[in-house]
PDB file of C-alpha atoms in Angstrom:
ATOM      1  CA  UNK V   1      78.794 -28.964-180.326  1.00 50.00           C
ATOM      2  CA  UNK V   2      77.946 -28.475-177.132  1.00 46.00           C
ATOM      3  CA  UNK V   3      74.285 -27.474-177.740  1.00 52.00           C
ATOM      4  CA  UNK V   4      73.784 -30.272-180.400  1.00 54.00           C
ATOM      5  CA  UNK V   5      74.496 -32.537-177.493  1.00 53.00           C
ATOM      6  CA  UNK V   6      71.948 -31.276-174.947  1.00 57.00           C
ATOM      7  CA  UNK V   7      69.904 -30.781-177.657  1.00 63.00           C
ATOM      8  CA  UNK V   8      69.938 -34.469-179.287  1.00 59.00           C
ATOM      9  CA  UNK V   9      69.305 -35.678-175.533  1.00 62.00           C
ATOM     10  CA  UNK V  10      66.246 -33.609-174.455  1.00 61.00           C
ATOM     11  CA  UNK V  11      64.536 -35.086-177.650  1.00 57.00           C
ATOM     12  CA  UNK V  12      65.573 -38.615-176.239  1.00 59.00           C
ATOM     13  CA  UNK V  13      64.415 -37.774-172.848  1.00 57.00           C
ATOM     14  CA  UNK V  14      61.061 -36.584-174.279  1.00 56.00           C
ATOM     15  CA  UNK V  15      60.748 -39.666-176.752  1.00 53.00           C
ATOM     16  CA  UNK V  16      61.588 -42.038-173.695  1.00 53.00           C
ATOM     17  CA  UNK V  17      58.638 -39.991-171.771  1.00 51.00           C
ATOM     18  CA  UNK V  18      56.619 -40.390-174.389  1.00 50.00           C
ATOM     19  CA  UNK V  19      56.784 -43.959-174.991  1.00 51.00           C
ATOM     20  CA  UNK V  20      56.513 -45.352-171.324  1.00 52.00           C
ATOM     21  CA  UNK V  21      52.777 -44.587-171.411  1.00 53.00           C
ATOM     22  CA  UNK V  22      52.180 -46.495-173.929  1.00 63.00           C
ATOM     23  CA  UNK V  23      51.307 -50.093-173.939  1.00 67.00           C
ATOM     24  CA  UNK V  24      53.360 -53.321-175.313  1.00 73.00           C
ATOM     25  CA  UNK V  25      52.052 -53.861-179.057  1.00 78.00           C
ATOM     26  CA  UNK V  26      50.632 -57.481-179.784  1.00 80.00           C
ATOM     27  CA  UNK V  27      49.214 -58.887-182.140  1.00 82.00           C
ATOM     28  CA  UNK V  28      46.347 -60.580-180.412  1.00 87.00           C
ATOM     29  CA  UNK V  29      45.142 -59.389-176.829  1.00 86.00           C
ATOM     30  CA  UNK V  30      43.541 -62.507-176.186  1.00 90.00           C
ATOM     31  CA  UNK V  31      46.492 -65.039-177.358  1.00 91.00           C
ATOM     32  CA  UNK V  32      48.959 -62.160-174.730  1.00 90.00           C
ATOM     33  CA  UNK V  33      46.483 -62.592-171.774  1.00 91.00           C
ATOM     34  CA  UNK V  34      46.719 -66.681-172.139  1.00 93.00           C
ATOM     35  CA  UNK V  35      50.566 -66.077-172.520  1.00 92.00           C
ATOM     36  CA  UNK V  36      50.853 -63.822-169.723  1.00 92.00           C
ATOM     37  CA  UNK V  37      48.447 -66.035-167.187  1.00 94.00           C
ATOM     38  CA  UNK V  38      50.544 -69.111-168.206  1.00 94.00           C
ATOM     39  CA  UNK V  39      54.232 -67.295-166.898  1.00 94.00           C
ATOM     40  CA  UNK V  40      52.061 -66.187-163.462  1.00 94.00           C
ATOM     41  CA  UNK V  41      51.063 -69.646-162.682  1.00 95.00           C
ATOM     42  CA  UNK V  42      54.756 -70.994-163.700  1.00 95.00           C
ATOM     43  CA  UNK V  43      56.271 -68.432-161.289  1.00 95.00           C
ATOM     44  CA  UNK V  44      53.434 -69.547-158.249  1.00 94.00           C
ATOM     45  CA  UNK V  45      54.553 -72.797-158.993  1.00 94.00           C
ATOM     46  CA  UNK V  46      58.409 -71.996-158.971  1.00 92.00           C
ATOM     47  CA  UNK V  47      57.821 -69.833-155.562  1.00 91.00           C
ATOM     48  CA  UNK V  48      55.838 -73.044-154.048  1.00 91.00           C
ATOM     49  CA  UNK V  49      58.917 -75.675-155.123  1.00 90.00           C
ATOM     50  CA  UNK V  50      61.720 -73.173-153.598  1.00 88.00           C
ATOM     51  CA  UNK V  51      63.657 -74.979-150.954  1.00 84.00           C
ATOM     52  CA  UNK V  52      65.478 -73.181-148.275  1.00 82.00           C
ATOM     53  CA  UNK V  53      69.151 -72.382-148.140  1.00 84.00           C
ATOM     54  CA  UNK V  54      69.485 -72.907-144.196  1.00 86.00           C
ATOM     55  CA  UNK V  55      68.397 -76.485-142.614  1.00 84.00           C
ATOM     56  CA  UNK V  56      66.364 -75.750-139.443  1.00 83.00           C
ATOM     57  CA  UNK V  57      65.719 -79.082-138.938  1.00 84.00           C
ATOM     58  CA  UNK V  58      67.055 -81.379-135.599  1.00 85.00           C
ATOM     59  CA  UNK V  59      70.604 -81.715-135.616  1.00 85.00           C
ATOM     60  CA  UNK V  60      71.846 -85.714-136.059  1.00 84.00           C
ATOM     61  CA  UNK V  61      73.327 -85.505-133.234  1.00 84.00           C
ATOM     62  CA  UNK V  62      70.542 -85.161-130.664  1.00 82.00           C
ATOM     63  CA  UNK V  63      70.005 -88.995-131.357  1.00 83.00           C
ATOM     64  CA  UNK V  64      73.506 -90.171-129.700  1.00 84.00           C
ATOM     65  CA  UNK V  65      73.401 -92.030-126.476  1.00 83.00           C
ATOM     66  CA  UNK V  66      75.614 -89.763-124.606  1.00 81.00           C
ATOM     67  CA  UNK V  67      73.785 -86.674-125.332  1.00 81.00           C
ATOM     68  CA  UNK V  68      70.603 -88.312-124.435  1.00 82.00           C
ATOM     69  CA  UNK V  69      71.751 -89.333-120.906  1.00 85.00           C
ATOM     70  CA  UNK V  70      74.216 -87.386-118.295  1.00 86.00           C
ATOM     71  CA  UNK V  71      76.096 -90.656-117.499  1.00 87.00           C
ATOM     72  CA  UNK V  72      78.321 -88.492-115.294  1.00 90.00           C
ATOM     73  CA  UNK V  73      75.487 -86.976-113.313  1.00 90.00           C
ATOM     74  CA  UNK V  74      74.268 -90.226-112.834  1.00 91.00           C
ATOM     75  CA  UNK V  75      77.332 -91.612-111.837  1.00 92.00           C
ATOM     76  CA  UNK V  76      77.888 -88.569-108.930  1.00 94.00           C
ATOM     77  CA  UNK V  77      74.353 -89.384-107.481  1.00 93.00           C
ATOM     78  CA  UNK V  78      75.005 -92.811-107.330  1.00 94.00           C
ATOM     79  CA  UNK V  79      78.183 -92.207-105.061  1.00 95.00           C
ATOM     80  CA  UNK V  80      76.506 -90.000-103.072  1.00 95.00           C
ATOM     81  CA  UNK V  81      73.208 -91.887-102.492  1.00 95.00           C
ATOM     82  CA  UNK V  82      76.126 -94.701-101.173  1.00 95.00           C
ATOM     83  CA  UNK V  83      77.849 -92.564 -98.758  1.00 95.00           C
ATOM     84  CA  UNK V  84      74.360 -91.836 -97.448  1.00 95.00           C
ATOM     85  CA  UNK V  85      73.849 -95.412 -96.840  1.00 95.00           C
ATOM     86  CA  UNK V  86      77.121 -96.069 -95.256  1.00 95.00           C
ATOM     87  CA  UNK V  87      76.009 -93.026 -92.932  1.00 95.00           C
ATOM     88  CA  UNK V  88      72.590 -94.102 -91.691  1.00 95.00           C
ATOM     89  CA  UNK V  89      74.155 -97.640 -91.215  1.00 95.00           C
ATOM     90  CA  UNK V  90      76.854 -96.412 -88.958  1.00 95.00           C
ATOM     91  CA  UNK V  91      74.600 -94.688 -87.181  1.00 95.00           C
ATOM     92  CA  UNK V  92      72.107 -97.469 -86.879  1.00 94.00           C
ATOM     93  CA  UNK V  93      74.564 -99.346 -85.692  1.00 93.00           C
ATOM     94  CA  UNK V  94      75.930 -96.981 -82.850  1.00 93.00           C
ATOM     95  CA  UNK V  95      72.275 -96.662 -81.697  1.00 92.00           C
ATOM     96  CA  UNK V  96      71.968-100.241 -81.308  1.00 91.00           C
ATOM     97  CA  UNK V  97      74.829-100.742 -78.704  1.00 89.00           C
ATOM     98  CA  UNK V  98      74.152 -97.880 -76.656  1.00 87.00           C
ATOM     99  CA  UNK V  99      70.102 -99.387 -76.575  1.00 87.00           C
ATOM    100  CA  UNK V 100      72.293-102.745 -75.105  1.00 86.00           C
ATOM    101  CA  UNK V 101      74.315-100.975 -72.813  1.00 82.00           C
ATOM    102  CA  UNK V 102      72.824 -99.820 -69.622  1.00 71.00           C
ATOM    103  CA  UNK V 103      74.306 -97.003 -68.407  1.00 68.00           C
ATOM    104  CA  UNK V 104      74.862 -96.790 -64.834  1.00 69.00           C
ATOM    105  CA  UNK V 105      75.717 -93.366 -62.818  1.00 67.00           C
ATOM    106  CA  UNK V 106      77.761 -92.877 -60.290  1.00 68.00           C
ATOM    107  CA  UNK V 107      75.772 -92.109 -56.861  1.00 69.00           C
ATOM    108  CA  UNK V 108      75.889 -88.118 -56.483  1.00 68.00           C
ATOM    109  CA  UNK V 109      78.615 -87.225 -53.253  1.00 70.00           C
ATOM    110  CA  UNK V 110      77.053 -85.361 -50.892  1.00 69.00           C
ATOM    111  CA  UNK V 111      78.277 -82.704 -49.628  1.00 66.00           C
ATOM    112  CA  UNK V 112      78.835 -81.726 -45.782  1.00 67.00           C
ATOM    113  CA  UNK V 113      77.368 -79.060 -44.339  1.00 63.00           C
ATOM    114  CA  UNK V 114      74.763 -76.771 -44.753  1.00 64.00           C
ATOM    115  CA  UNK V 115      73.443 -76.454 -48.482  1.00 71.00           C
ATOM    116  CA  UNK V 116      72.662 -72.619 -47.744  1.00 75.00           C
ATOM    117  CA  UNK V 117      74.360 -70.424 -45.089  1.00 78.00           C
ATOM    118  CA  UNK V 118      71.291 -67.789 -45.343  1.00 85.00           C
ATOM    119  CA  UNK V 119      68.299 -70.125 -45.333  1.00 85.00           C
ATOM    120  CA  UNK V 120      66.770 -69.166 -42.128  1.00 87.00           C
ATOM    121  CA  UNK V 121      67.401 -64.862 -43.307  1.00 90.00           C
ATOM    122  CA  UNK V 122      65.587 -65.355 -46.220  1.00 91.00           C
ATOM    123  CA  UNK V 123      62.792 -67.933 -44.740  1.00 92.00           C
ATOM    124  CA  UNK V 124      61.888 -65.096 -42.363  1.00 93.00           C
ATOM    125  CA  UNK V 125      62.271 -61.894 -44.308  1.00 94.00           C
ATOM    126  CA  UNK V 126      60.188 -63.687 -46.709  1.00 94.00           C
ATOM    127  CA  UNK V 127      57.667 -64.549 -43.613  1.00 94.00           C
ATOM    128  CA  UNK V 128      57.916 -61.032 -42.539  1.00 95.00           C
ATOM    129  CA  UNK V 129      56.976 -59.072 -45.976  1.00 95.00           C
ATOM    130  CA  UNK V 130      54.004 -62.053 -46.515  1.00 94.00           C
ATOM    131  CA  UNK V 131      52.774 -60.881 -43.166  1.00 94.00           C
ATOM    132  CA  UNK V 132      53.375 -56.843 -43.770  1.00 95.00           C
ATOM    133  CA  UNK V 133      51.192 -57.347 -46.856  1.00 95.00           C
ATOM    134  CA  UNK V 134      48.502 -59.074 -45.006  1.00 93.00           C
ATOM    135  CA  UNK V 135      48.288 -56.464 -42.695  1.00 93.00           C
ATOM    136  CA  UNK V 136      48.139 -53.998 -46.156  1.00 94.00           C
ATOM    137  CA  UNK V 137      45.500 -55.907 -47.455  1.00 93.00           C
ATOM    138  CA  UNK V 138      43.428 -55.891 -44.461  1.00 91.00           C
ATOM    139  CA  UNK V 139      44.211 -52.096 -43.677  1.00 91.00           C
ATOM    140  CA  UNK V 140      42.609 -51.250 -47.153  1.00 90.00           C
ATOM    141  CA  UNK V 141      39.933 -53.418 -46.877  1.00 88.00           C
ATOM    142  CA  UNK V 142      38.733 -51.843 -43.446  1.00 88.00           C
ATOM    143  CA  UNK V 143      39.316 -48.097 -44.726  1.00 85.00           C
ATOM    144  CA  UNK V 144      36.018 -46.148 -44.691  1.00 82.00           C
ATOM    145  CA  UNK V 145      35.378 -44.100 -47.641  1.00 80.00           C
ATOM    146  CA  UNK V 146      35.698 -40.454 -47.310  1.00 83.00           C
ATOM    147  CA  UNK V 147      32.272 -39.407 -49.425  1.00 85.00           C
ATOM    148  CA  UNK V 148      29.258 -41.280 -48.378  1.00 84.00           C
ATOM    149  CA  UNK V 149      27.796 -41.262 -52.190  1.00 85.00           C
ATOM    150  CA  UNK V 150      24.198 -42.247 -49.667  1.00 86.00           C
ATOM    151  CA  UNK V 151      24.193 -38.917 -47.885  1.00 88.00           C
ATOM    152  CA  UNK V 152      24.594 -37.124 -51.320  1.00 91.00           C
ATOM    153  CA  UNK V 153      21.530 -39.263 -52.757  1.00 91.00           C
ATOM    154  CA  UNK V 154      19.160 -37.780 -49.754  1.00 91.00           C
ATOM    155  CA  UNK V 155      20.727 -34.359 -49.890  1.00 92.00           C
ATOM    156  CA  UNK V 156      20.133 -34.581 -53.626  1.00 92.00           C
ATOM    157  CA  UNK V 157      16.712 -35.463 -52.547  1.00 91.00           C
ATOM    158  CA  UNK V 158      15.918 -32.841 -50.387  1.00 92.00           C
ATOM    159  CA  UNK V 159      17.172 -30.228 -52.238  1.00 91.00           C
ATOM    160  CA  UNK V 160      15.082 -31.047 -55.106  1.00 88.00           C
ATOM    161  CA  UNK V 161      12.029 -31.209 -52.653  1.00 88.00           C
ATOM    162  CA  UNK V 162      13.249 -27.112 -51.562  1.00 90.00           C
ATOM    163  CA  UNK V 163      13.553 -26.414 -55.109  1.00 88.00           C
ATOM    164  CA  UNK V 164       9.729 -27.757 -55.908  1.00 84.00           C
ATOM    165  CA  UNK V 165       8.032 -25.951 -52.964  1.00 86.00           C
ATOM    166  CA  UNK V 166      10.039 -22.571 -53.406  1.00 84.00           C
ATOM    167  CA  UNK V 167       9.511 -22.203 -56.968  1.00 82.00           C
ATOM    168  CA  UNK V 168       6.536 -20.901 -57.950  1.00 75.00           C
ATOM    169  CA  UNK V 169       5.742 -22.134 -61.683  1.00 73.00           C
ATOM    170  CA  UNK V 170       6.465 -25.859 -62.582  1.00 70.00           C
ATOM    171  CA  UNK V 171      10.307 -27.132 -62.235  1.00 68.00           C
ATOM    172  CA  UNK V 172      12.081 -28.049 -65.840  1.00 64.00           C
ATOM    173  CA  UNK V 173      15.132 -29.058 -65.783  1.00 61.00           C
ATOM    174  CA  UNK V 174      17.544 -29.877 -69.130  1.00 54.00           C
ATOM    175  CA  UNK V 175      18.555 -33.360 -69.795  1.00 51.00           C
ATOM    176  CA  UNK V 176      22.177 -33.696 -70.213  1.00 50.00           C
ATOM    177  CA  UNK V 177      23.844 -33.943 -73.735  1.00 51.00           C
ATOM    178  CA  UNK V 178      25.073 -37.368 -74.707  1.00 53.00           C
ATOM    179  CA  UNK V 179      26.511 -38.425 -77.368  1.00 51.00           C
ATOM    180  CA  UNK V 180      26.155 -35.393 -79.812  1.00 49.00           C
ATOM    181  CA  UNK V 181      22.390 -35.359 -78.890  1.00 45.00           C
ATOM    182  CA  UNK V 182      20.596 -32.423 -78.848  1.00 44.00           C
ATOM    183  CA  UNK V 183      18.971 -31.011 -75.254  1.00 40.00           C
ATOM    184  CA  UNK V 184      15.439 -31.708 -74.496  1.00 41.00           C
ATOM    185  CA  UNK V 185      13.168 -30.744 -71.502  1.00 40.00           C
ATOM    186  CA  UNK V 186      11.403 -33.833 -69.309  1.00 41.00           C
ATOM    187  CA  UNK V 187       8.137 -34.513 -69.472  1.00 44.00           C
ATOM    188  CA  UNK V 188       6.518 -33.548 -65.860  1.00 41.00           C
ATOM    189  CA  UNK V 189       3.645 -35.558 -65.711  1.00 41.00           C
ATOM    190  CA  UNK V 190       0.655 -34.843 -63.769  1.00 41.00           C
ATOM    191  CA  UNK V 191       1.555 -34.904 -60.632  1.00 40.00           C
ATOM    192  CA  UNK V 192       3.711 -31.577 -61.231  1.00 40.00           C
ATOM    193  CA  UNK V 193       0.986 -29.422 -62.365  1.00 39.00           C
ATOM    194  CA  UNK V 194      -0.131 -28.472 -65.601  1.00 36.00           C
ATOM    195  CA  UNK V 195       2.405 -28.278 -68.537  1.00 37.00           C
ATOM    196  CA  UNK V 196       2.736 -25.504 -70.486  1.00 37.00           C
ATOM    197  CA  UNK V 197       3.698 -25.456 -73.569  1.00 35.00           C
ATOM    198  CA  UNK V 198       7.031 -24.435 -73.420  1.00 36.00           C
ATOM    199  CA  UNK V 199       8.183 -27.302 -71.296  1.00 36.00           C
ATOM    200  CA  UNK V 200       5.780 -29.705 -72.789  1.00 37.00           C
ATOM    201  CA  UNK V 201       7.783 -32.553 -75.203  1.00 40.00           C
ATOM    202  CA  UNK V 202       5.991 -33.062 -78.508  1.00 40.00           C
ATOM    203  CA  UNK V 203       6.780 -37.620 -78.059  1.00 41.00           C
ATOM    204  CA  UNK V 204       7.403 -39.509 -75.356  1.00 41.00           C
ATOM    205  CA  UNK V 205      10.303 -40.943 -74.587  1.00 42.00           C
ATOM    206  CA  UNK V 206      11.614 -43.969 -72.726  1.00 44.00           C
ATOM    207  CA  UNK V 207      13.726 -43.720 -69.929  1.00 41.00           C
ATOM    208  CA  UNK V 208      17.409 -43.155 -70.341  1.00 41.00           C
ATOM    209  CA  UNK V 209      19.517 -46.609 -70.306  1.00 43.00           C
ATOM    210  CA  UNK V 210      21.924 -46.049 -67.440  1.00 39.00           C
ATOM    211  CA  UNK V 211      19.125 -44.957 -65.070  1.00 37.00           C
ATOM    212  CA  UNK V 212      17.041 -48.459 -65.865  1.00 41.00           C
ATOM    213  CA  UNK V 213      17.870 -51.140 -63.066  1.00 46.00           C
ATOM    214  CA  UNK V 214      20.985 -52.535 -63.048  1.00 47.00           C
ATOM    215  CA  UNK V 215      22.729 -50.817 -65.535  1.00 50.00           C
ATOM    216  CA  UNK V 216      24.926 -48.449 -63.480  1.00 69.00           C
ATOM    217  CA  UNK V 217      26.269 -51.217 -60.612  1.00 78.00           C
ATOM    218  CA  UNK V 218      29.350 -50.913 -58.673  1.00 83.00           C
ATOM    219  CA  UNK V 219      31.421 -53.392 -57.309  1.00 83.00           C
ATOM    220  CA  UNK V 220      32.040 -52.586 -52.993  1.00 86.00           C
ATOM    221  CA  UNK V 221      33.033 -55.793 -52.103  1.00 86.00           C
ATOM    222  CA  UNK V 222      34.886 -59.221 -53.513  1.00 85.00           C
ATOM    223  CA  UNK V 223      36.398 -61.597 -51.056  1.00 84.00           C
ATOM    224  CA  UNK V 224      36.840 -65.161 -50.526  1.00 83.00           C
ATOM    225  CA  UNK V 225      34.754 -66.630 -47.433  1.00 84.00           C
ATOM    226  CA  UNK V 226      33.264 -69.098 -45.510  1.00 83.00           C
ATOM    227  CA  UNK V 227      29.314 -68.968 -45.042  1.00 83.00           C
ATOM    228  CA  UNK V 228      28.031 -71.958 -43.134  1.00 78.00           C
ATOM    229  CA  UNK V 229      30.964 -74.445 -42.924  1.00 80.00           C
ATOM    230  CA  UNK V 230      31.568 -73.788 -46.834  1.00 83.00           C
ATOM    231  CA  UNK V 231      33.482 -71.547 -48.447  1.00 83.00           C
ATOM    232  CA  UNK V 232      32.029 -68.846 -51.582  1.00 86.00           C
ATOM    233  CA  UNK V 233      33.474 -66.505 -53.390  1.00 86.00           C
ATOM    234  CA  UNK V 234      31.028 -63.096 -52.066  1.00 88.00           C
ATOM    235  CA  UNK V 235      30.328 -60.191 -54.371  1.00 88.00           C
ATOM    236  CA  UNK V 236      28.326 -57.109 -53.679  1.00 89.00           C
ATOM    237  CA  UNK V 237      27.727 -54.710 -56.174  1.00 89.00           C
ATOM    238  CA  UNK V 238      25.275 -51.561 -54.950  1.00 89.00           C
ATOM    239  CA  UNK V 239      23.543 -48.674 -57.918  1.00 85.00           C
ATOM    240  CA  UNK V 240      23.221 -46.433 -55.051  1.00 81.00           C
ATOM    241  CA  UNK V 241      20.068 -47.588 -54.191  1.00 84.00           C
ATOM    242  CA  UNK V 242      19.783 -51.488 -53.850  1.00 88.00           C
ATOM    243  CA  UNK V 243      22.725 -53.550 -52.542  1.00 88.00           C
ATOM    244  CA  UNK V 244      23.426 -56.763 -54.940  1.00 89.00           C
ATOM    245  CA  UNK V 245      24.805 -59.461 -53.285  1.00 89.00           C
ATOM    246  CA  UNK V 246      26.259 -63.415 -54.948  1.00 88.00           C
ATOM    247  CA  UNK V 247      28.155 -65.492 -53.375  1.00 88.00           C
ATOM    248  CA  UNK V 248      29.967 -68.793 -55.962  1.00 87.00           C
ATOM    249  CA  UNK V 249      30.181 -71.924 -54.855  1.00 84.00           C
ATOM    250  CA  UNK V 250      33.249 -73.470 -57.047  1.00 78.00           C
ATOM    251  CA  UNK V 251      33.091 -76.954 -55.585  1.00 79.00           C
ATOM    252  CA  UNK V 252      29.261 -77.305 -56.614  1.00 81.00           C
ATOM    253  CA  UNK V 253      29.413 -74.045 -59.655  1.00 80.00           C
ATOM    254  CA  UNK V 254      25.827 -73.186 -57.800  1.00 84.00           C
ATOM    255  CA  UNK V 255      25.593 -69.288 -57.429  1.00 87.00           C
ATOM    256  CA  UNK V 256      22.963 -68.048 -54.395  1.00 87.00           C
ATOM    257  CA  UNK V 257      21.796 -64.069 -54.905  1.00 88.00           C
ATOM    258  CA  UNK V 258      20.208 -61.722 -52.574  1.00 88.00           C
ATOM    259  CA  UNK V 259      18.814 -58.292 -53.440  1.00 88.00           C
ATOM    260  CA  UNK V 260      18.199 -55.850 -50.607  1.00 88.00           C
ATOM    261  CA  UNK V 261      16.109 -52.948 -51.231  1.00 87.00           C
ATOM    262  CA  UNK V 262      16.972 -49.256 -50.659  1.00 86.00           C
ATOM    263  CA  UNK V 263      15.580 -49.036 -47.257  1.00 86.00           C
ATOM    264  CA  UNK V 264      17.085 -51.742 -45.624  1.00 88.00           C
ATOM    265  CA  UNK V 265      20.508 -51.052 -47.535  1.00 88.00           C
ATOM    266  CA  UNK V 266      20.420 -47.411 -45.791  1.00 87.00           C
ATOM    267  CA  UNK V 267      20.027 -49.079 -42.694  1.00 87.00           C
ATOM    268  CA  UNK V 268      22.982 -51.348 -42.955  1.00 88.00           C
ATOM    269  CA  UNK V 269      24.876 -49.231 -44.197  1.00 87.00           C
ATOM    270  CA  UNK V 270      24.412 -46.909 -41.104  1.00 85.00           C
ATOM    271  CA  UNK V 271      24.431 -50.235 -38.321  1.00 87.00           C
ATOM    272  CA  UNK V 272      27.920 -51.244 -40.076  1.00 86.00           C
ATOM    273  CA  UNK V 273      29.753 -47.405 -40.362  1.00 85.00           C
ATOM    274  CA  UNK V 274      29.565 -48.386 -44.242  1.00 82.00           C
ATOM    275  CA  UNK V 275      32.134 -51.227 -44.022  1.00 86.00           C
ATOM    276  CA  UNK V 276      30.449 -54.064 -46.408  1.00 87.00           C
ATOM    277  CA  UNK V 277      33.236 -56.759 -44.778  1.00 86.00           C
ATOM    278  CA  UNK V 278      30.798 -56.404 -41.322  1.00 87.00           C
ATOM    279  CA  UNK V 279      27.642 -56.642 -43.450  1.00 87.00           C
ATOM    280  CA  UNK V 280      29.304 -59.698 -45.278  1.00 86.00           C
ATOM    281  CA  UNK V 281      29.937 -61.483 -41.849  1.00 86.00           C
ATOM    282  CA  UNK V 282      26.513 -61.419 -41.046  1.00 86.00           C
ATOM    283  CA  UNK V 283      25.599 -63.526 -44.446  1.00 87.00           C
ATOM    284  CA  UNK V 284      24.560 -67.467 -43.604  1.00 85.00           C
ATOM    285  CA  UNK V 285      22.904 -69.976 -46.520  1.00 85.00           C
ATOM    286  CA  UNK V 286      20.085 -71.646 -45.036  1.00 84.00           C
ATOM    287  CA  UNK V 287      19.325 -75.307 -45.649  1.00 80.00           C
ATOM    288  CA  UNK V 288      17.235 -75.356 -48.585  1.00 81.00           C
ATOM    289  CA  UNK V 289      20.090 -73.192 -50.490  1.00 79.00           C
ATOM    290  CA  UNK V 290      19.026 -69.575 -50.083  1.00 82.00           C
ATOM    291  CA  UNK V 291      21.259 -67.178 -48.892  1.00 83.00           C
ATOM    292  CA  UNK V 292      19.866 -65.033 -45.753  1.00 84.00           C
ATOM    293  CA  UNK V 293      21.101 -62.263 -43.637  1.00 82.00           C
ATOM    294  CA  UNK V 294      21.347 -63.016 -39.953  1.00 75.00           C
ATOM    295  CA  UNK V 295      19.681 -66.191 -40.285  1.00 65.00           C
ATOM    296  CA  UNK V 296      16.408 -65.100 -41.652  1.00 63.00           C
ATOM    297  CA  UNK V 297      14.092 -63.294 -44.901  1.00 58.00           C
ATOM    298  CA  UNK V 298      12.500 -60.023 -43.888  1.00 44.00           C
ATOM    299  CA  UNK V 299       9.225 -59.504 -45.514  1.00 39.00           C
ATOM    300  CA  UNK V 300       9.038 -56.943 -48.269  1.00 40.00           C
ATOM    301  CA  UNK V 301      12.749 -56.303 -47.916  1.00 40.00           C
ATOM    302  CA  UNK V 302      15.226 -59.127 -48.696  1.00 40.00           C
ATOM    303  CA  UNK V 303      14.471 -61.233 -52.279  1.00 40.00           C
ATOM    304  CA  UNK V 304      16.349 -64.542 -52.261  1.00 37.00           C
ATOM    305  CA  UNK V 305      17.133 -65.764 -56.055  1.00 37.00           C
TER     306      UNK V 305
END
C-alpha cells in the first residue's frame, strides 16, 4: 500500500511539472489580450483611488487660540517689564534729590605736629645718593680708555709697510669669510707690481660694505650741553678715522654737523689725552649757524654741514 502511495504521487508531482509550462488555453488570443489589458488598467486605476489608513494631515487642534498664543508667557513678561519700570523710576527719582542737595563736607582737622618725624633723614640721604651718582656719572665719563684703537690703526699701518718692503714677491693677503662666502685674493693694482696669475682675480669687485664711509661708526660721546648761550644735545661718533660730530637743537629741531678729517682727529685726540668731553668744550656755533671748533674753520680740515 505503501508503494501505491508514493507511487500515485510521483505521477502527480510529474503531471503538476508538466503542466506549469504550459500556457492558459483560450479560445481567442486576441479577445484574452483585450481582456487581460482591460483588468491592468482597472487595477492602475484601483492603486491610484487607494486612500490611506493613517491621516497625516494638521491636527484640528493647532487652530485653537490658546495653542496659538503662550498667554502665560506673556503674562510673566508683562510683570516683569513692570517691576523694571518701578526700578528705573525709583532710581530716577533718588538721583534727582541728591542732584538738589548740595553736599557740604566737614573742614578736614588738622593735625598738630609734625606730619613726618623722618623728613629731614630721608630729604638728605636722598640728597646724598643723587650727589654719589653724580660723582659716578662724571667718574665714568672722565675714564680714559685702556686701548687706544688710534695707535693700533698706525701700528697696523706700519707693519703692513715692513711687510711690503721685506717681502720679496708681491703681498696677497685672503679676504675674510663672511657669510658662507667663499675666500678670494685682492686685486693689487698697479702700484704693487705686476700680478701674477695666481693672485690675479678673474672680475672686479666693489669694495666691501662695512669698509665704505660711514658704515662702521661708533658712538664716543652723547651729552647734554650748552654751546653759545644755548643748549644741544652733542653726539660724536668716530670710524677710526674721521670724528663725526651733531649737536640738536630741540627748541628750534635744527641739527648743525661737523666732520673732522683723520689728521686733525689724531691731533685732538693726542692735545685732549683722548677724553672727547675736553674736545666737546672747545665746540662754539658761530652766527650764521655753523658749528666751529675754537671759534673758527680750518682749511682743508674741518667741513661744516
Amino acid at each position: 500500500n505503501i508503494s501505491n502511495i508514493s507511487r500515485a504521487s510521483l505521477v502527480q508531482f510529474r503531471l503538476a511539472f508538466v503542466d506549469m509550462d504550459k500556457a492558459i488555453p483560450c479560445g481567442s488570443k486576441i479577445c484574452t489580450k483585450r481582456i487581460k489589458a482591460r483588468e491592468q488598467q482597472m487595477h492602475r486605476e484601483r492603486i491610484r483611488n487607494m486612500k490611506s489608513t493613517v491621516d497625516t494631515g494638521m491636527p484640528s487642534v493647532a487652530t485653537l487660540e490658546h495653542v496659538k498664543v503662550n498667554l502665560k508667557k506673556e503674562q510673566m513678561m508683562e510683570d516683569r517689564y513692570t517691576e523694571i519700570d518701578r526700578d528705573n523710576r525709583i532710581l530716577l527719582k533718588k538721583m534727582t534729590e541728591i542732584m538738589k542737595q548740595q553736599t557740604t563736607f566737614p573742614p578736614a582737622e588738622r593735625k598738630s605736629g609734625p606730619t613726618s618725624l623722618n623728613r629731614d633723614a630721608r630729604k638728605k640721604e636722598l640728597m646724598r645718593i643723587t650727589r654719589e651718582n653724580q660723582s659716578i656719572l662724571k667718574r665714568i665719563q672722565q675714564a680714559q680708555p685702556v686701548y687706544n684703537h688710534v695707535e693700533w690703526e698706525d701700528q697696523h699701518r706700519r707693519n703692513v709697510t715692513y711687510l711690503r718692503n721685506k717681502c720679496e714677491f708681491p703681498v696677497v693677503l685672503r679676504t675674510p669669510r663672511r657669510g658662507g662666502a667663499s675666500s678670494e685674493l685682492i686685486n693689487m693694482g698697479e702700484e704693487d707690481g705686476a700680478m701674477t696669475s695666481r693672485s690675479a682675480p678673474s672680475t672686479s669687485r666693489a669694495p666691501p660694505k662695512d669698509l665704505a664711509d660711514g658704515a662702521n661708526q661708533k658712538y664716543v660721546l652723547k651729552e647734554g650741553m650748552k654751546l653759545s648761550d644755548t643748549y644741544y644735545l652733542v653726539d660724536m661718533s668716530t670710524d677710526g678715522r674721521n670724528l663725526f660730530i651733531s649737536a640738536y637743537d630741540n627748541t628750534s629741531s635744527t641739527t648743525l654737523e661737523l666732520i673732522i678729517k683723520e689728521k686733525l682727529h689724531r691731533q685732538l685726540y693726542r692735545e685732549t689725552n683722548g677724553d672727547y668731553r675736553r674736545i666737546a668744550d672747545r665746540l662754539k656755533v658761530a652766527e650764521d649757524g655753523k658749528l666751529l671748533l675754537d671759534g673758527e674753520e680750518a682749511v682743508d680740515e674741518l667741513d661744516a654741514a
